[in-house]
Every structure is written in structure tokens, then in C-alpha cells.
Short mmCIF file of C-alpha atoms in Angstrom, two decimals:
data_model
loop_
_atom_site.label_atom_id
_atom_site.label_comp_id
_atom_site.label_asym_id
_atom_site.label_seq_id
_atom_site.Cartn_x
_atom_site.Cartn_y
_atom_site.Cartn_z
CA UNK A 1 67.52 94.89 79.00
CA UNK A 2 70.22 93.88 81.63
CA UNK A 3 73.72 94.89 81.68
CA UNK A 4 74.46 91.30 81.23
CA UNK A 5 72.67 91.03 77.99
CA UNK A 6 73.47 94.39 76.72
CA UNK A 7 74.95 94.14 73.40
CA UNK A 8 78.76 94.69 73.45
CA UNK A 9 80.40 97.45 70.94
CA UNK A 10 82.01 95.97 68.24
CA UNK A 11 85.61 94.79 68.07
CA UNK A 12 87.04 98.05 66.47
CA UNK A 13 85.33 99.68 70.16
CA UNK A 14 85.26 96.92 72.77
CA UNK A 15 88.09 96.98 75.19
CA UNK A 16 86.52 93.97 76.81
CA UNK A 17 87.39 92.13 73.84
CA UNK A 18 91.05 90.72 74.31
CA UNK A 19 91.30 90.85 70.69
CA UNK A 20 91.07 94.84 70.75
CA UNK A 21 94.56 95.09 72.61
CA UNK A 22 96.39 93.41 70.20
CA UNK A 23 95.15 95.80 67.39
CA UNK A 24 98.02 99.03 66.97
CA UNK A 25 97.76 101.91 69.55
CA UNK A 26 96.51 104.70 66.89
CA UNK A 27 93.39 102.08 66.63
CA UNK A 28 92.84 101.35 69.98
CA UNK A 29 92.93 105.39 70.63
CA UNK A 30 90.39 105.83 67.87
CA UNK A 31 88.37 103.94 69.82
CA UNK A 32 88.39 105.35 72.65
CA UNK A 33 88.02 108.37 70.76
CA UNK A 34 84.39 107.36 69.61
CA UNK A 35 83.72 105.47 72.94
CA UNK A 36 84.14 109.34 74.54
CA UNK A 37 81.71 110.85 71.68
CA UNK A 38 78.54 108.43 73.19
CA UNK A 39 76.43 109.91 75.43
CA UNK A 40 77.08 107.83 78.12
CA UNK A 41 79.44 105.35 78.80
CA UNK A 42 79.27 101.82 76.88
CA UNK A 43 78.69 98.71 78.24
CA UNK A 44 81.45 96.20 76.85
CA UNK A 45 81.00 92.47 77.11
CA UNK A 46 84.09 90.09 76.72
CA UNK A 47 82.63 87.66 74.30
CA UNK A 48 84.36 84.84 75.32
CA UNK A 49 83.62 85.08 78.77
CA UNK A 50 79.98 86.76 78.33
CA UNK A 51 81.48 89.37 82.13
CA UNK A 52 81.72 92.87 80.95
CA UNK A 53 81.98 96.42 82.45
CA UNK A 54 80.82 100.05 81.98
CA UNK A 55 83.91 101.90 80.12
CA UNK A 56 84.69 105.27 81.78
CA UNK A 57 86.51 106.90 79.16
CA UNK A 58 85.89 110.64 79.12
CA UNK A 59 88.46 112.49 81.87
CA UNK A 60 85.51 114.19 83.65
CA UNK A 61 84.07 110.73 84.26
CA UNK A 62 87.06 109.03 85.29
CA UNK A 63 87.62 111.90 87.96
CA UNK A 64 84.64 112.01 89.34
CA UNK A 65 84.48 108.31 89.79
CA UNK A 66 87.70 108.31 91.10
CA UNK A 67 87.06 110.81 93.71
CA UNK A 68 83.65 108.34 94.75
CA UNK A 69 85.18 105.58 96.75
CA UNK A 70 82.33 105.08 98.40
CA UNK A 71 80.64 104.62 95.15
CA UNK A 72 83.05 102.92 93.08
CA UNK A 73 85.12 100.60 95.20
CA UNK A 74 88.51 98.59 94.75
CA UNK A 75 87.81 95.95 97.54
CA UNK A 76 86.59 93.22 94.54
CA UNK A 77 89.67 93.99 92.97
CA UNK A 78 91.44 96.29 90.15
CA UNK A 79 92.71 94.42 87.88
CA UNK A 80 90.65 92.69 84.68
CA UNK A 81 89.82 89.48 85.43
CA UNK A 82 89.89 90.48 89.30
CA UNK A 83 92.23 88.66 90.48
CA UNK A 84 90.94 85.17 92.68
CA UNK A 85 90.30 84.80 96.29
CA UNK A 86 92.88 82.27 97.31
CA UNK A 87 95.20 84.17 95.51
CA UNK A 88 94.64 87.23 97.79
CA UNK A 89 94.31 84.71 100.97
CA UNK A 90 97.50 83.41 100.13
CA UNK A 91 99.77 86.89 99.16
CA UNK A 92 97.50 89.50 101.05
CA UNK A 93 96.02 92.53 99.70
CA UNK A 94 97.94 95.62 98.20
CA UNK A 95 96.77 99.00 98.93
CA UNK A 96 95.24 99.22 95.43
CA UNK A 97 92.61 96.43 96.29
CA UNK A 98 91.47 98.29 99.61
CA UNK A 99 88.40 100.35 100.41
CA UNK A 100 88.36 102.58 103.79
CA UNK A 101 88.98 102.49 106.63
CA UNK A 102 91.35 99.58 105.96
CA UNK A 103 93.00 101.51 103.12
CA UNK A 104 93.12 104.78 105.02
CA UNK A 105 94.93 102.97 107.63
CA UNK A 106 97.39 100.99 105.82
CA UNK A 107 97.77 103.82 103.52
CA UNK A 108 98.64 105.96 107.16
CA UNK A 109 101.42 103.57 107.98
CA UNK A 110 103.36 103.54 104.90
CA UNK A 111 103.14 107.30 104.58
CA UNK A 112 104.75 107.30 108.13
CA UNK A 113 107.32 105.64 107.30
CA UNK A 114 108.12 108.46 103.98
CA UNK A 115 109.97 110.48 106.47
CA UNK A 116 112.01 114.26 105.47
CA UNK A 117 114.75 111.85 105.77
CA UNK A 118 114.23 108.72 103.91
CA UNK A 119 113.04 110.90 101.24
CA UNK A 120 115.74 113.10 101.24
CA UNK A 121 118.04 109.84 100.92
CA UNK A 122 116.37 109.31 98.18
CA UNK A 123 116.85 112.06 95.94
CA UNK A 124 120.05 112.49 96.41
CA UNK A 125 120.26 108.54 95.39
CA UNK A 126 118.62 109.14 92.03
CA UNK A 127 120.95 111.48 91.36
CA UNK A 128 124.52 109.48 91.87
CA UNK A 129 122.35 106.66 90.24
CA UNK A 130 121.65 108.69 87.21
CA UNK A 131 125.37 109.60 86.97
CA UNK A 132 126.04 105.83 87.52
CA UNK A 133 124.18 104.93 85.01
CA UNK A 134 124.97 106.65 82.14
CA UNK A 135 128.46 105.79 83.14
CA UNK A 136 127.76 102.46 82.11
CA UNK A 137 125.87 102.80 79.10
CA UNK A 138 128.73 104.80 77.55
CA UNK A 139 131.22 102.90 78.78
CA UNK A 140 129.01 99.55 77.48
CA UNK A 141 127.45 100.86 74.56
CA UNK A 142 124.55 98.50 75.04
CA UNK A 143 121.74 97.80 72.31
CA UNK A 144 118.48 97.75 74.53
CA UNK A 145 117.68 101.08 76.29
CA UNK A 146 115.07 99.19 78.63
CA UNK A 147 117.48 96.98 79.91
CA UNK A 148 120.76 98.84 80.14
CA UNK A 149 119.10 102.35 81.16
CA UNK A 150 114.92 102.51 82.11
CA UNK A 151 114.51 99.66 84.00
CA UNK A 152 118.00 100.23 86.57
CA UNK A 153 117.20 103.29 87.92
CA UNK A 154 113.23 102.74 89.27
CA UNK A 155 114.53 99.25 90.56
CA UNK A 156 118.05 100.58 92.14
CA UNK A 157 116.34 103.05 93.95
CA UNK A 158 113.52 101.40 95.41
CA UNK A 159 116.02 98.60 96.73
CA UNK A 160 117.99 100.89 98.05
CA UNK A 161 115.38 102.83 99.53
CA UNK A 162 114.16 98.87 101.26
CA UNK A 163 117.68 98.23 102.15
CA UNK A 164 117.81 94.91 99.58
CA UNK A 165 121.39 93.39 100.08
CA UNK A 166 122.75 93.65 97.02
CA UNK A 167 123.54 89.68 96.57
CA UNK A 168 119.62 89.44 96.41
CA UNK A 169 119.07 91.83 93.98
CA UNK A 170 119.73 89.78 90.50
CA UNK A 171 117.35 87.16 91.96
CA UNK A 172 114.02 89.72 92.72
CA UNK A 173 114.64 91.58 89.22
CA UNK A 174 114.63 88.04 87.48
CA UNK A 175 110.97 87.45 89.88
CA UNK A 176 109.86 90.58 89.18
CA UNK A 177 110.12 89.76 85.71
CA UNK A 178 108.72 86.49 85.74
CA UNK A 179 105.61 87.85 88.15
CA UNK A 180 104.81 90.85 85.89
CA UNK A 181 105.16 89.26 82.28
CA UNK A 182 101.92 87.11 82.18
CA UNK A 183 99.76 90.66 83.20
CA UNK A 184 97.93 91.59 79.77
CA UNK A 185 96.62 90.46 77.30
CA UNK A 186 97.78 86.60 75.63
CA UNK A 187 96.15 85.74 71.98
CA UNK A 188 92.53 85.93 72.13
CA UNK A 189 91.82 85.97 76.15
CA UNK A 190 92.74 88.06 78.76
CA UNK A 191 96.25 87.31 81.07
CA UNK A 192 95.43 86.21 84.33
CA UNK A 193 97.48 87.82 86.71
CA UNK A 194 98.15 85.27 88.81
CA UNK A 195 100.58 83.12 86.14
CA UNK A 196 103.44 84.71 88.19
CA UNK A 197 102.47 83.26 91.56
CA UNK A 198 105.59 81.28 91.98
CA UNK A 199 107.90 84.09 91.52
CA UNK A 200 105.98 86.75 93.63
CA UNK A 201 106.05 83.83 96.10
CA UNK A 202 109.69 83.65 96.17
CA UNK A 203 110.12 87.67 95.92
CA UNK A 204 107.67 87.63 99.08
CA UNK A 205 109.60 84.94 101.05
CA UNK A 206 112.87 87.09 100.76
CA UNK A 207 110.75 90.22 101.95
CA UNK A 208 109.62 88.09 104.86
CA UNK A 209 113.16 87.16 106.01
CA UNK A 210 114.42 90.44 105.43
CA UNK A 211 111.45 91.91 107.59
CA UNK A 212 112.09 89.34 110.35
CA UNK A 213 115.63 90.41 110.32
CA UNK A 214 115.01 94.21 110.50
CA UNK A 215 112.27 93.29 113.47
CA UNK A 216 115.31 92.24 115.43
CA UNK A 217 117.84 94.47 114.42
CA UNK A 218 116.67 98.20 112.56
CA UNK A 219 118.53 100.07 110.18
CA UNK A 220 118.10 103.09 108.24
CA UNK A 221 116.02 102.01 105.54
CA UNK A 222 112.13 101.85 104.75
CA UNK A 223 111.74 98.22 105.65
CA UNK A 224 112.47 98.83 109.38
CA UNK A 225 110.74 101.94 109.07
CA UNK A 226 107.27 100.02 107.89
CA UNK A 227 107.82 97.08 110.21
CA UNK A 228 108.09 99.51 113.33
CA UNK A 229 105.77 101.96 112.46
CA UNK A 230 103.34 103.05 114.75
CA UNK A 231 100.36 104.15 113.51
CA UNK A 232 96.96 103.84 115.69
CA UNK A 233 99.23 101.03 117.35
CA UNK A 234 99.82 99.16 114.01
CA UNK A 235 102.80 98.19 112.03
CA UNK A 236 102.51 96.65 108.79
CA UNK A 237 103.12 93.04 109.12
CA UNK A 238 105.11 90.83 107.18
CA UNK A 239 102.34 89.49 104.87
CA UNK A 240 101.29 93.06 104.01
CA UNK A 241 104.90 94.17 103.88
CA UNK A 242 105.24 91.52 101.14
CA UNK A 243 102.43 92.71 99.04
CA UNK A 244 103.64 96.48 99.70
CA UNK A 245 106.78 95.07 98.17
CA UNK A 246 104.96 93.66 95.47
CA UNK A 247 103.23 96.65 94.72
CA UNK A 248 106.52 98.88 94.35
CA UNK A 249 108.18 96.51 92.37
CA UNK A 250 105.59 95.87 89.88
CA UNK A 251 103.48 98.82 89.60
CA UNK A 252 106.37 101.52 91.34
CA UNK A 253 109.41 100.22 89.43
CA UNK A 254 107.40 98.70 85.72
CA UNK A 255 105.69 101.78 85.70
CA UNK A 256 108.28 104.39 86.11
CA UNK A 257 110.74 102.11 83.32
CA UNK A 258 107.87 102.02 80.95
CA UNK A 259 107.69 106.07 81.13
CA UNK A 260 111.77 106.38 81.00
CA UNK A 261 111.41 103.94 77.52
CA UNK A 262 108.57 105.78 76.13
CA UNK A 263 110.47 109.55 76.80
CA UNK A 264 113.60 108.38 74.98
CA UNK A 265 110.80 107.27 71.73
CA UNK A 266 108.80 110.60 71.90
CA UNK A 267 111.88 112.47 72.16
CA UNK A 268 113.05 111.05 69.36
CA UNK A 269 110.33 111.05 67.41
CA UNK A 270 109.71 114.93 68.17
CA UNK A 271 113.47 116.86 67.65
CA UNK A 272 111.79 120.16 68.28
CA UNK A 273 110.09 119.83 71.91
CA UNK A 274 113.72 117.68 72.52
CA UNK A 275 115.52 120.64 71.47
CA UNK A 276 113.38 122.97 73.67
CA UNK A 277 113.94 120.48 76.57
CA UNK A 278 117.76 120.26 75.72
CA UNK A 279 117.87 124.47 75.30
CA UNK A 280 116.76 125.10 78.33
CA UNK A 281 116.47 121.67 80.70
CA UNK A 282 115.14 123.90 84.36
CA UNK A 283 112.58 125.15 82.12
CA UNK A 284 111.04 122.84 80.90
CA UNK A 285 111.76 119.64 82.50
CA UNK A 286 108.05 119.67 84.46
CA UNK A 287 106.59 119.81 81.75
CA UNK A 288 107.87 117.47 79.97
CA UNK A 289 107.95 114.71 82.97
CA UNK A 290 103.80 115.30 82.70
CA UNK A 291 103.43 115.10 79.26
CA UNK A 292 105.71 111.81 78.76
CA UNK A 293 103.48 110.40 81.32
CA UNK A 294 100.27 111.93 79.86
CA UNK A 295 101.15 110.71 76.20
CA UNK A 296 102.45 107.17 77.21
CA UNK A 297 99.82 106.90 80.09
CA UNK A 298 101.43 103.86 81.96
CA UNK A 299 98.80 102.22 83.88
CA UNK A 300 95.75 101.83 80.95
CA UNK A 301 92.86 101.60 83.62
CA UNK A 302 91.84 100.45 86.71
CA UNK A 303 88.78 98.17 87.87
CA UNK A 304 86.25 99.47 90.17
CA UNK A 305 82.40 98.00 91.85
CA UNK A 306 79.73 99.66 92.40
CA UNK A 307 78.61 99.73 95.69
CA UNK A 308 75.44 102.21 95.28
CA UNK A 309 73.22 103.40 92.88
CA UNK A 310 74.89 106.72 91.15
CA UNK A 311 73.99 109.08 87.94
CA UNK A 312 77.35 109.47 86.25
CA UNK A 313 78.35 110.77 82.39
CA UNK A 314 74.36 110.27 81.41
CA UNK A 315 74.14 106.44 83.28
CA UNK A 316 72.55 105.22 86.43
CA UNK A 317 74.88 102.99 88.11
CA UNK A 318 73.44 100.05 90.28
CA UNK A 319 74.99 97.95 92.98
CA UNK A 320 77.04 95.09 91.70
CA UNK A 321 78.01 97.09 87.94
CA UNK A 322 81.54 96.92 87.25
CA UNK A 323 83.51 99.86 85.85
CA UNK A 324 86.43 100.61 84.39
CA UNK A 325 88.68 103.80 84.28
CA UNK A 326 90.27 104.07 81.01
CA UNK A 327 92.78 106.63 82.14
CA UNK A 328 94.47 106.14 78.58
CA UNK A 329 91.57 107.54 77.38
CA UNK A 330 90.67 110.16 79.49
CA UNK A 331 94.49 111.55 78.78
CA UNK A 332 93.67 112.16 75.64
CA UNK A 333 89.87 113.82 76.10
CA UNK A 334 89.01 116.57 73.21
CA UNK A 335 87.22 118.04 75.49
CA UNK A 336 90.31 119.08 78.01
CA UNK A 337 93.44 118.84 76.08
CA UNK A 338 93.86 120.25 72.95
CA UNK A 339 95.55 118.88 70.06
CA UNK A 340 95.47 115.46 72.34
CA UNK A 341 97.83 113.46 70.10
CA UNK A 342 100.43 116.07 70.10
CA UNK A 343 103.39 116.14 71.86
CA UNK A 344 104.35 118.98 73.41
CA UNK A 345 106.13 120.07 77.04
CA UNK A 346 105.08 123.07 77.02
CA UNK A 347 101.43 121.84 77.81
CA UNK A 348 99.58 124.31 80.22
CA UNK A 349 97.71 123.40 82.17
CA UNK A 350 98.09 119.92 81.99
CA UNK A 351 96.18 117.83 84.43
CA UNK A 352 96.51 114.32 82.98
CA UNK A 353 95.66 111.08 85.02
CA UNK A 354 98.69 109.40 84.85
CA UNK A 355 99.01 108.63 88.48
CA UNK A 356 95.09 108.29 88.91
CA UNK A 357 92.19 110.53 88.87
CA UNK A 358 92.82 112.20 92.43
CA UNK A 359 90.81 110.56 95.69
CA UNK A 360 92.39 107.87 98.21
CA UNK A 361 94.11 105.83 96.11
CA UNK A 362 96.49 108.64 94.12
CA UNK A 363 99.73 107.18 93.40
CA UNK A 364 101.60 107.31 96.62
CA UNK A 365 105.37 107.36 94.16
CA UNK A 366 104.22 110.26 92.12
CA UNK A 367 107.02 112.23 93.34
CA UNK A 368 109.42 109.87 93.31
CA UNK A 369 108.91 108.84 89.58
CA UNK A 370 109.06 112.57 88.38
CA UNK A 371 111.99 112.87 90.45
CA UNK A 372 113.49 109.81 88.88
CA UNK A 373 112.76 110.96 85.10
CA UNK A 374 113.88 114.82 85.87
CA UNK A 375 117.35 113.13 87.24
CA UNK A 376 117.59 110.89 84.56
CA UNK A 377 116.83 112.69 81.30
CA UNK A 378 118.99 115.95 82.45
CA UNK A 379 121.88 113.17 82.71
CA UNK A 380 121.17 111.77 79.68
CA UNK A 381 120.44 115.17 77.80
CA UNK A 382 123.52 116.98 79.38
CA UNK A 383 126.01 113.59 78.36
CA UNK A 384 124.89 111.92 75.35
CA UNK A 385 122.61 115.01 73.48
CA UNK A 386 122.26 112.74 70.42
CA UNK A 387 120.58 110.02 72.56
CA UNK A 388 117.88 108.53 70.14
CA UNK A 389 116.01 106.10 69.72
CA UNK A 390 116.78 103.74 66.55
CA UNK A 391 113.50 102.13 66.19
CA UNK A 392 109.87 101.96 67.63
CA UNK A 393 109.60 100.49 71.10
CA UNK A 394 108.57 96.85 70.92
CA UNK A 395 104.84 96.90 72.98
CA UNK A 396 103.74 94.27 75.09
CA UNK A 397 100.15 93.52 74.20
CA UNK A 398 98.34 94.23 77.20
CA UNK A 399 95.78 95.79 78.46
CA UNK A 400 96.84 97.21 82.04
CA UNK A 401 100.27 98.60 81.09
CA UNK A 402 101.76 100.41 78.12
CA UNK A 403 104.84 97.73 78.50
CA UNK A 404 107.75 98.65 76.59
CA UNK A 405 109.95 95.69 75.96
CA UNK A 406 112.43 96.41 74.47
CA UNK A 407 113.94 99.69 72.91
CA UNK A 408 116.72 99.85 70.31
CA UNK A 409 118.86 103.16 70.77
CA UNK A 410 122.06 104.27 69.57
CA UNK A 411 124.33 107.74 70.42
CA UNK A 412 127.05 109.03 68.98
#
């Protein structure tokens, strides 16, 4: 029997399904939760489309797979459905949909440009935006924690990190927005990325202009720093500096407000690891960065092709499967964390996958997100300790992102 004909899992334990992601999270984790207990990794089949894909869903699996690149490659694309080849033509490729040695060397150029002193720029902006911040929200007393507080800081830093002029700022949130809301899961079929085109087109024509401008006349912020890099005699150029762009603002900044909105929830929903937090913040801060991202597990999973035949998790790969990392399910693997559905920040050792399972394409903002929590919660902690939220988070249904929406919060 082919992998085209194989028999999908049922609804209650097919992610390919679009139906699955609209079920509640403690169903869709039971799922995964019997997906892991097979002894090899299913083969789900949308049933709509009749495409379908191997689910990696145990950590050792994902890791492995991860750390294969040769093996399982990106270059077809990450996302589910891969996204279309005018569409790529058109906007260019981000890092994430690159194999080596073009990866490697793109990869090379932006990590040039991460100098001691951009970075150090950077931290000490996180910190006066933090303080900013929660200035507001007290002053404002807003209702929406995702809007007034999560989504600022990510965004505020990485435009000030890419020198945005501040009059364009409003408009690239709003694109952002509009270029990131159609990624998920709609009804009964899968969200085709693209729906956003317009607006990344717009976001990617102010990049452009912006680049052109830095070209002739440098400053001190990461665009000039990509544009003139100088890395085996490349620069980026401004089609791959728009889709760099693209990348930080939907992945860098969605990702990083989705964790801030889901630490406020667990928090709240957990008073005694918030009270060890609040007792003794230097403490225990790490920990509780990595286990807000290991519980709430922003990115769900990433796409990958096989490019050779490989035994993995009890399966034979051929050339041509597809394969997905479920790295929401390999966070919460029996058979390395215990307790998996706990929360706790005192988790040792705790080597989740939030930021990817290791190999080329590790999340290059890693340090910059736990930098931006750490900054942000001891604010928020230190200022307003009876911070809470007043209500579940409203989910987007989805099955890339764990997209908070919205998040109703109160303090006294």
C-alpha cells in the first residue's frame, strides 16, 4: 500500500484534517498523545484534499529529523499547504524555506550583521521599552492584554532594531496584521498563506525604499547593517531583505506576543509557580521563560521533504514523503518530561523545542525573545503583582501558531 492510499487516522487523531484544529487544545493534545504511543509515526491524509504527511510527534523524532537537513529538507516549503511558486517568485524566499548552501549563506549574512553592538542596543531597548510600557497600561488601564502589552514590545523592538521611522510604524503593524491573520486553519480547509499577499506586498515595498535609502546613506541600525554586509562578497539584497523583514515580523514579533499572552494566562491560572517567580524573580526567571514557551509551544510544526531514503522512529522514509514536526507534541513527550501538562518553572532539565529541534535552521531570535519576556514579566511582576488574567485567552484556530487573540486582564 502507498503512502497516498494509506488510510488516514481518524478525526479525533488526524492533524491533516482541518477539522482537528478547531476541536479544544486538551483534545488535540490527547491526540498527539496517542499519535506518540504508535510505533511509528502515522501517515495522515487531509480528506478533502486526498495530500497528507508522516506526523513526527515524539521529541526524539522531531530532533533527529531536525538535525537531518540533508534528509528532511525545507526547500519545498514549511508551511501546510506549501506555500505556491509564484508566490515565492514574486516575495523571495525566507530563510525558513532554504536548504544549504544557500541557507548557510544567507543565514552567514544576517548573523553578520547581529553585531556586540546592535545587540547590545538592543537589550538595553527592551528594557526602557518594558518600563514604557507598563507606563501606559497603568496609566490607560486598557481591557486587551495582547493589544495594549504582548504585541508592543516584540514589534517596538524589532523596528527599532531596523531603524523603521516611526510615521511608518502604524501602517506595517496594521500589514502585519492583515498578512498573518489568514495563516491557520478557516472552517473545514486549511488557510492558505498567501490570503495576505497584498499587505506583505505593501510591508515589502516600504522595506525596499527604506533599503534603497540606507544603500545611499547608512545609519546605525540593522537595515544598513544587512544591506552592506559582506559576507563571501554578498549583501542581502532588497528582495531578500524584504522577506527577512517578513520573517521577523511575522514569525519574530507573532511569535514572541503569542508567548507574552500565554505567560500572563498560565500565570494566572497557576498562583503558586507565579508566587515562586514573584518571590524570587533572578531565580527563577529562566526557567520560567522555557517553560511558558514549552507549555504554549508557539510555532505548532514545521513542514519538511524527504530528499533520501531514511529509517526513523520504526519508518523507512523515501524520496518525495512529506513530514511534519509536531513540535507541540514533542513538548509534551512522556517519555522526556514528566508530568508534561504541568506547569512548573522550576523544570530541570528542560530541553523543549520551542525554537526548533536544534540543526541549521534554530531560531536565529531565541535570545532576543527570552530577553524580551525576562524584561517584560520582571516589569510587570515588580509594578502591577496582581496582574491577572480575567478570562481564557481567545485562540485563533490554526494550525501553525498557538495565536492568542485577544486576552482580557485586569490589576488592581
Amino acid at each position: 500500500m502507498t503512502a497516498t492510499t494509506r488510510p488516514a487516522p481518524p478525526l479525533t487523531a488526524n492533524p491533516a484534517d482541518p477539522r482537528f484544529w478547531q476541536r479544544p487544545q486538551r483534545e488535540q493534545r490527547a491526540a498527539f498523545a496517542r499519535l506518540r504511543a504508535l510505533d511509528a509515526p502515522a501517515y495522515c491524509t487531509d480528506p478533502t484534499s486526498g495530500r497528507g504527511f508522516y506526523a513526527l510527534v515524539r521529541h526524539a523524532d522531531v530532533v533527529e529529523a531536525s538535525r537531518r537537513p540533508q534528509v528532511f529538507t525545507s526547500a519545498a516549503g514549511v508551511t501546510t499547504p506549501e506555500p505556491a511558486r509564484w508566490v515565492r517568485a514574486l516575495f523571495g524566499d525566507s530563510m525558513v524555506n532554504l536548504d544549504d548552501p544557500q541557507h548557510a549563506r544567507l543565514r552567514r549574512t544576517v548573523a553578520r550583521a547581529f553585531t556586540p553592538r546592535v545587540l547590545a542596543d538592543a537589550e538595553a531597548d527592551i528594557r526602557a521599552l518594558s518600563t514604557r510600557i507598563v507606563d501606559d497600561m497603568v496609566a490607560e488601564r486598557p481591557d486587551d492584554f495582547v493589544t495594549a502589552v504582548a504585541s508592543r514590545l516584540p514589534f517596538e523592538v524589532i523596528c527599532n532594531m531596523m531603524g523603521i521611522p516611526e510615521r511608518h510604524r502604524p501602517e506595517i503593524l496594521d500589514r502585519v496584521n492583515h498578512a498573518s491573520e489568514h495563516i491557520g486553519v478557516a472552517r473545514t480547509r486549511l488557510r492558505v498563506p498567501g490570503r495576505g499577499l497584498r499587505a506583505l506586498a505593501r510591508m515589502q515595498r516600504m522595506i525596499a525604499v527604506l533599503a534603497r535609502d540606507r544603500r545611499r546613506r547608512p545609519a546605525d541600525d540593522l537595515v544598513s547593517a544587512l544591506v552592506h554586509a559582506d559576507v563571501d562578497g554578498q549583501a542581502l539584497t532588497t528582495r531578500q531583505l524584504g522577506a527577512f523583514f517578513s520573517l521577523l515580523m511575522v514569525a519574530g514579533v507573532e511569535t514572541t506576543r503569542n508567548a507574552i499572552a500565554h505567560g500572563l494566562a498560565l500565570l494566572t491560572d497557576h498562583p503558586d509557580q507565579r508566587a515562586l517567580l514573584a518571590a524570587d524573580f533572578d531565580a527563577h526567571a529562566e526557567g520560567a521563560v522555557n517553560e511558558i514557551v514549552r507549555h504554549a509551544t508557539p510555532i505548532i510544526q514545521f513542514r519538511r521533504t524527504v530528499a533520501e531514503p531514511y529509517a526513523l522512529g520504526g519508518r523507512t522514509f523515501r524520496p518525495g514523503d512529506k513530514a511534519v514536526l509536531f513540535f507541540a507534541s514533542a513538548n509534551r513527550d512522556e517519555a522526556v518530561f514528566a508530568d508534561p501538562d504541568a506547569f512548573d518553572v522550576t523544570r530541570t532539565p528542560n530541553p523543549h523545542l520551542g525554537y526548533g529541534g536544534g540543526g541549521p535552521h534554530y531560531c536565529l531570535g531565541a535570545h532576543l525573545a527570552k530577553r524580551e519576556m525576562t524584561a517584560l514579566f520582571r516589569e510587570l511582576l515588580t509594578r502591577t503583582p496582581d496582574i491577572r488574567a480575567t478570562a481564557p485567552p481567545v485562540l485563533a484556530a490554526s494550525n501553525f501558531d498557538n495565536r492568542v487573540r485577544s486576552l482580557p486582564f485586569a490589576f488592581d
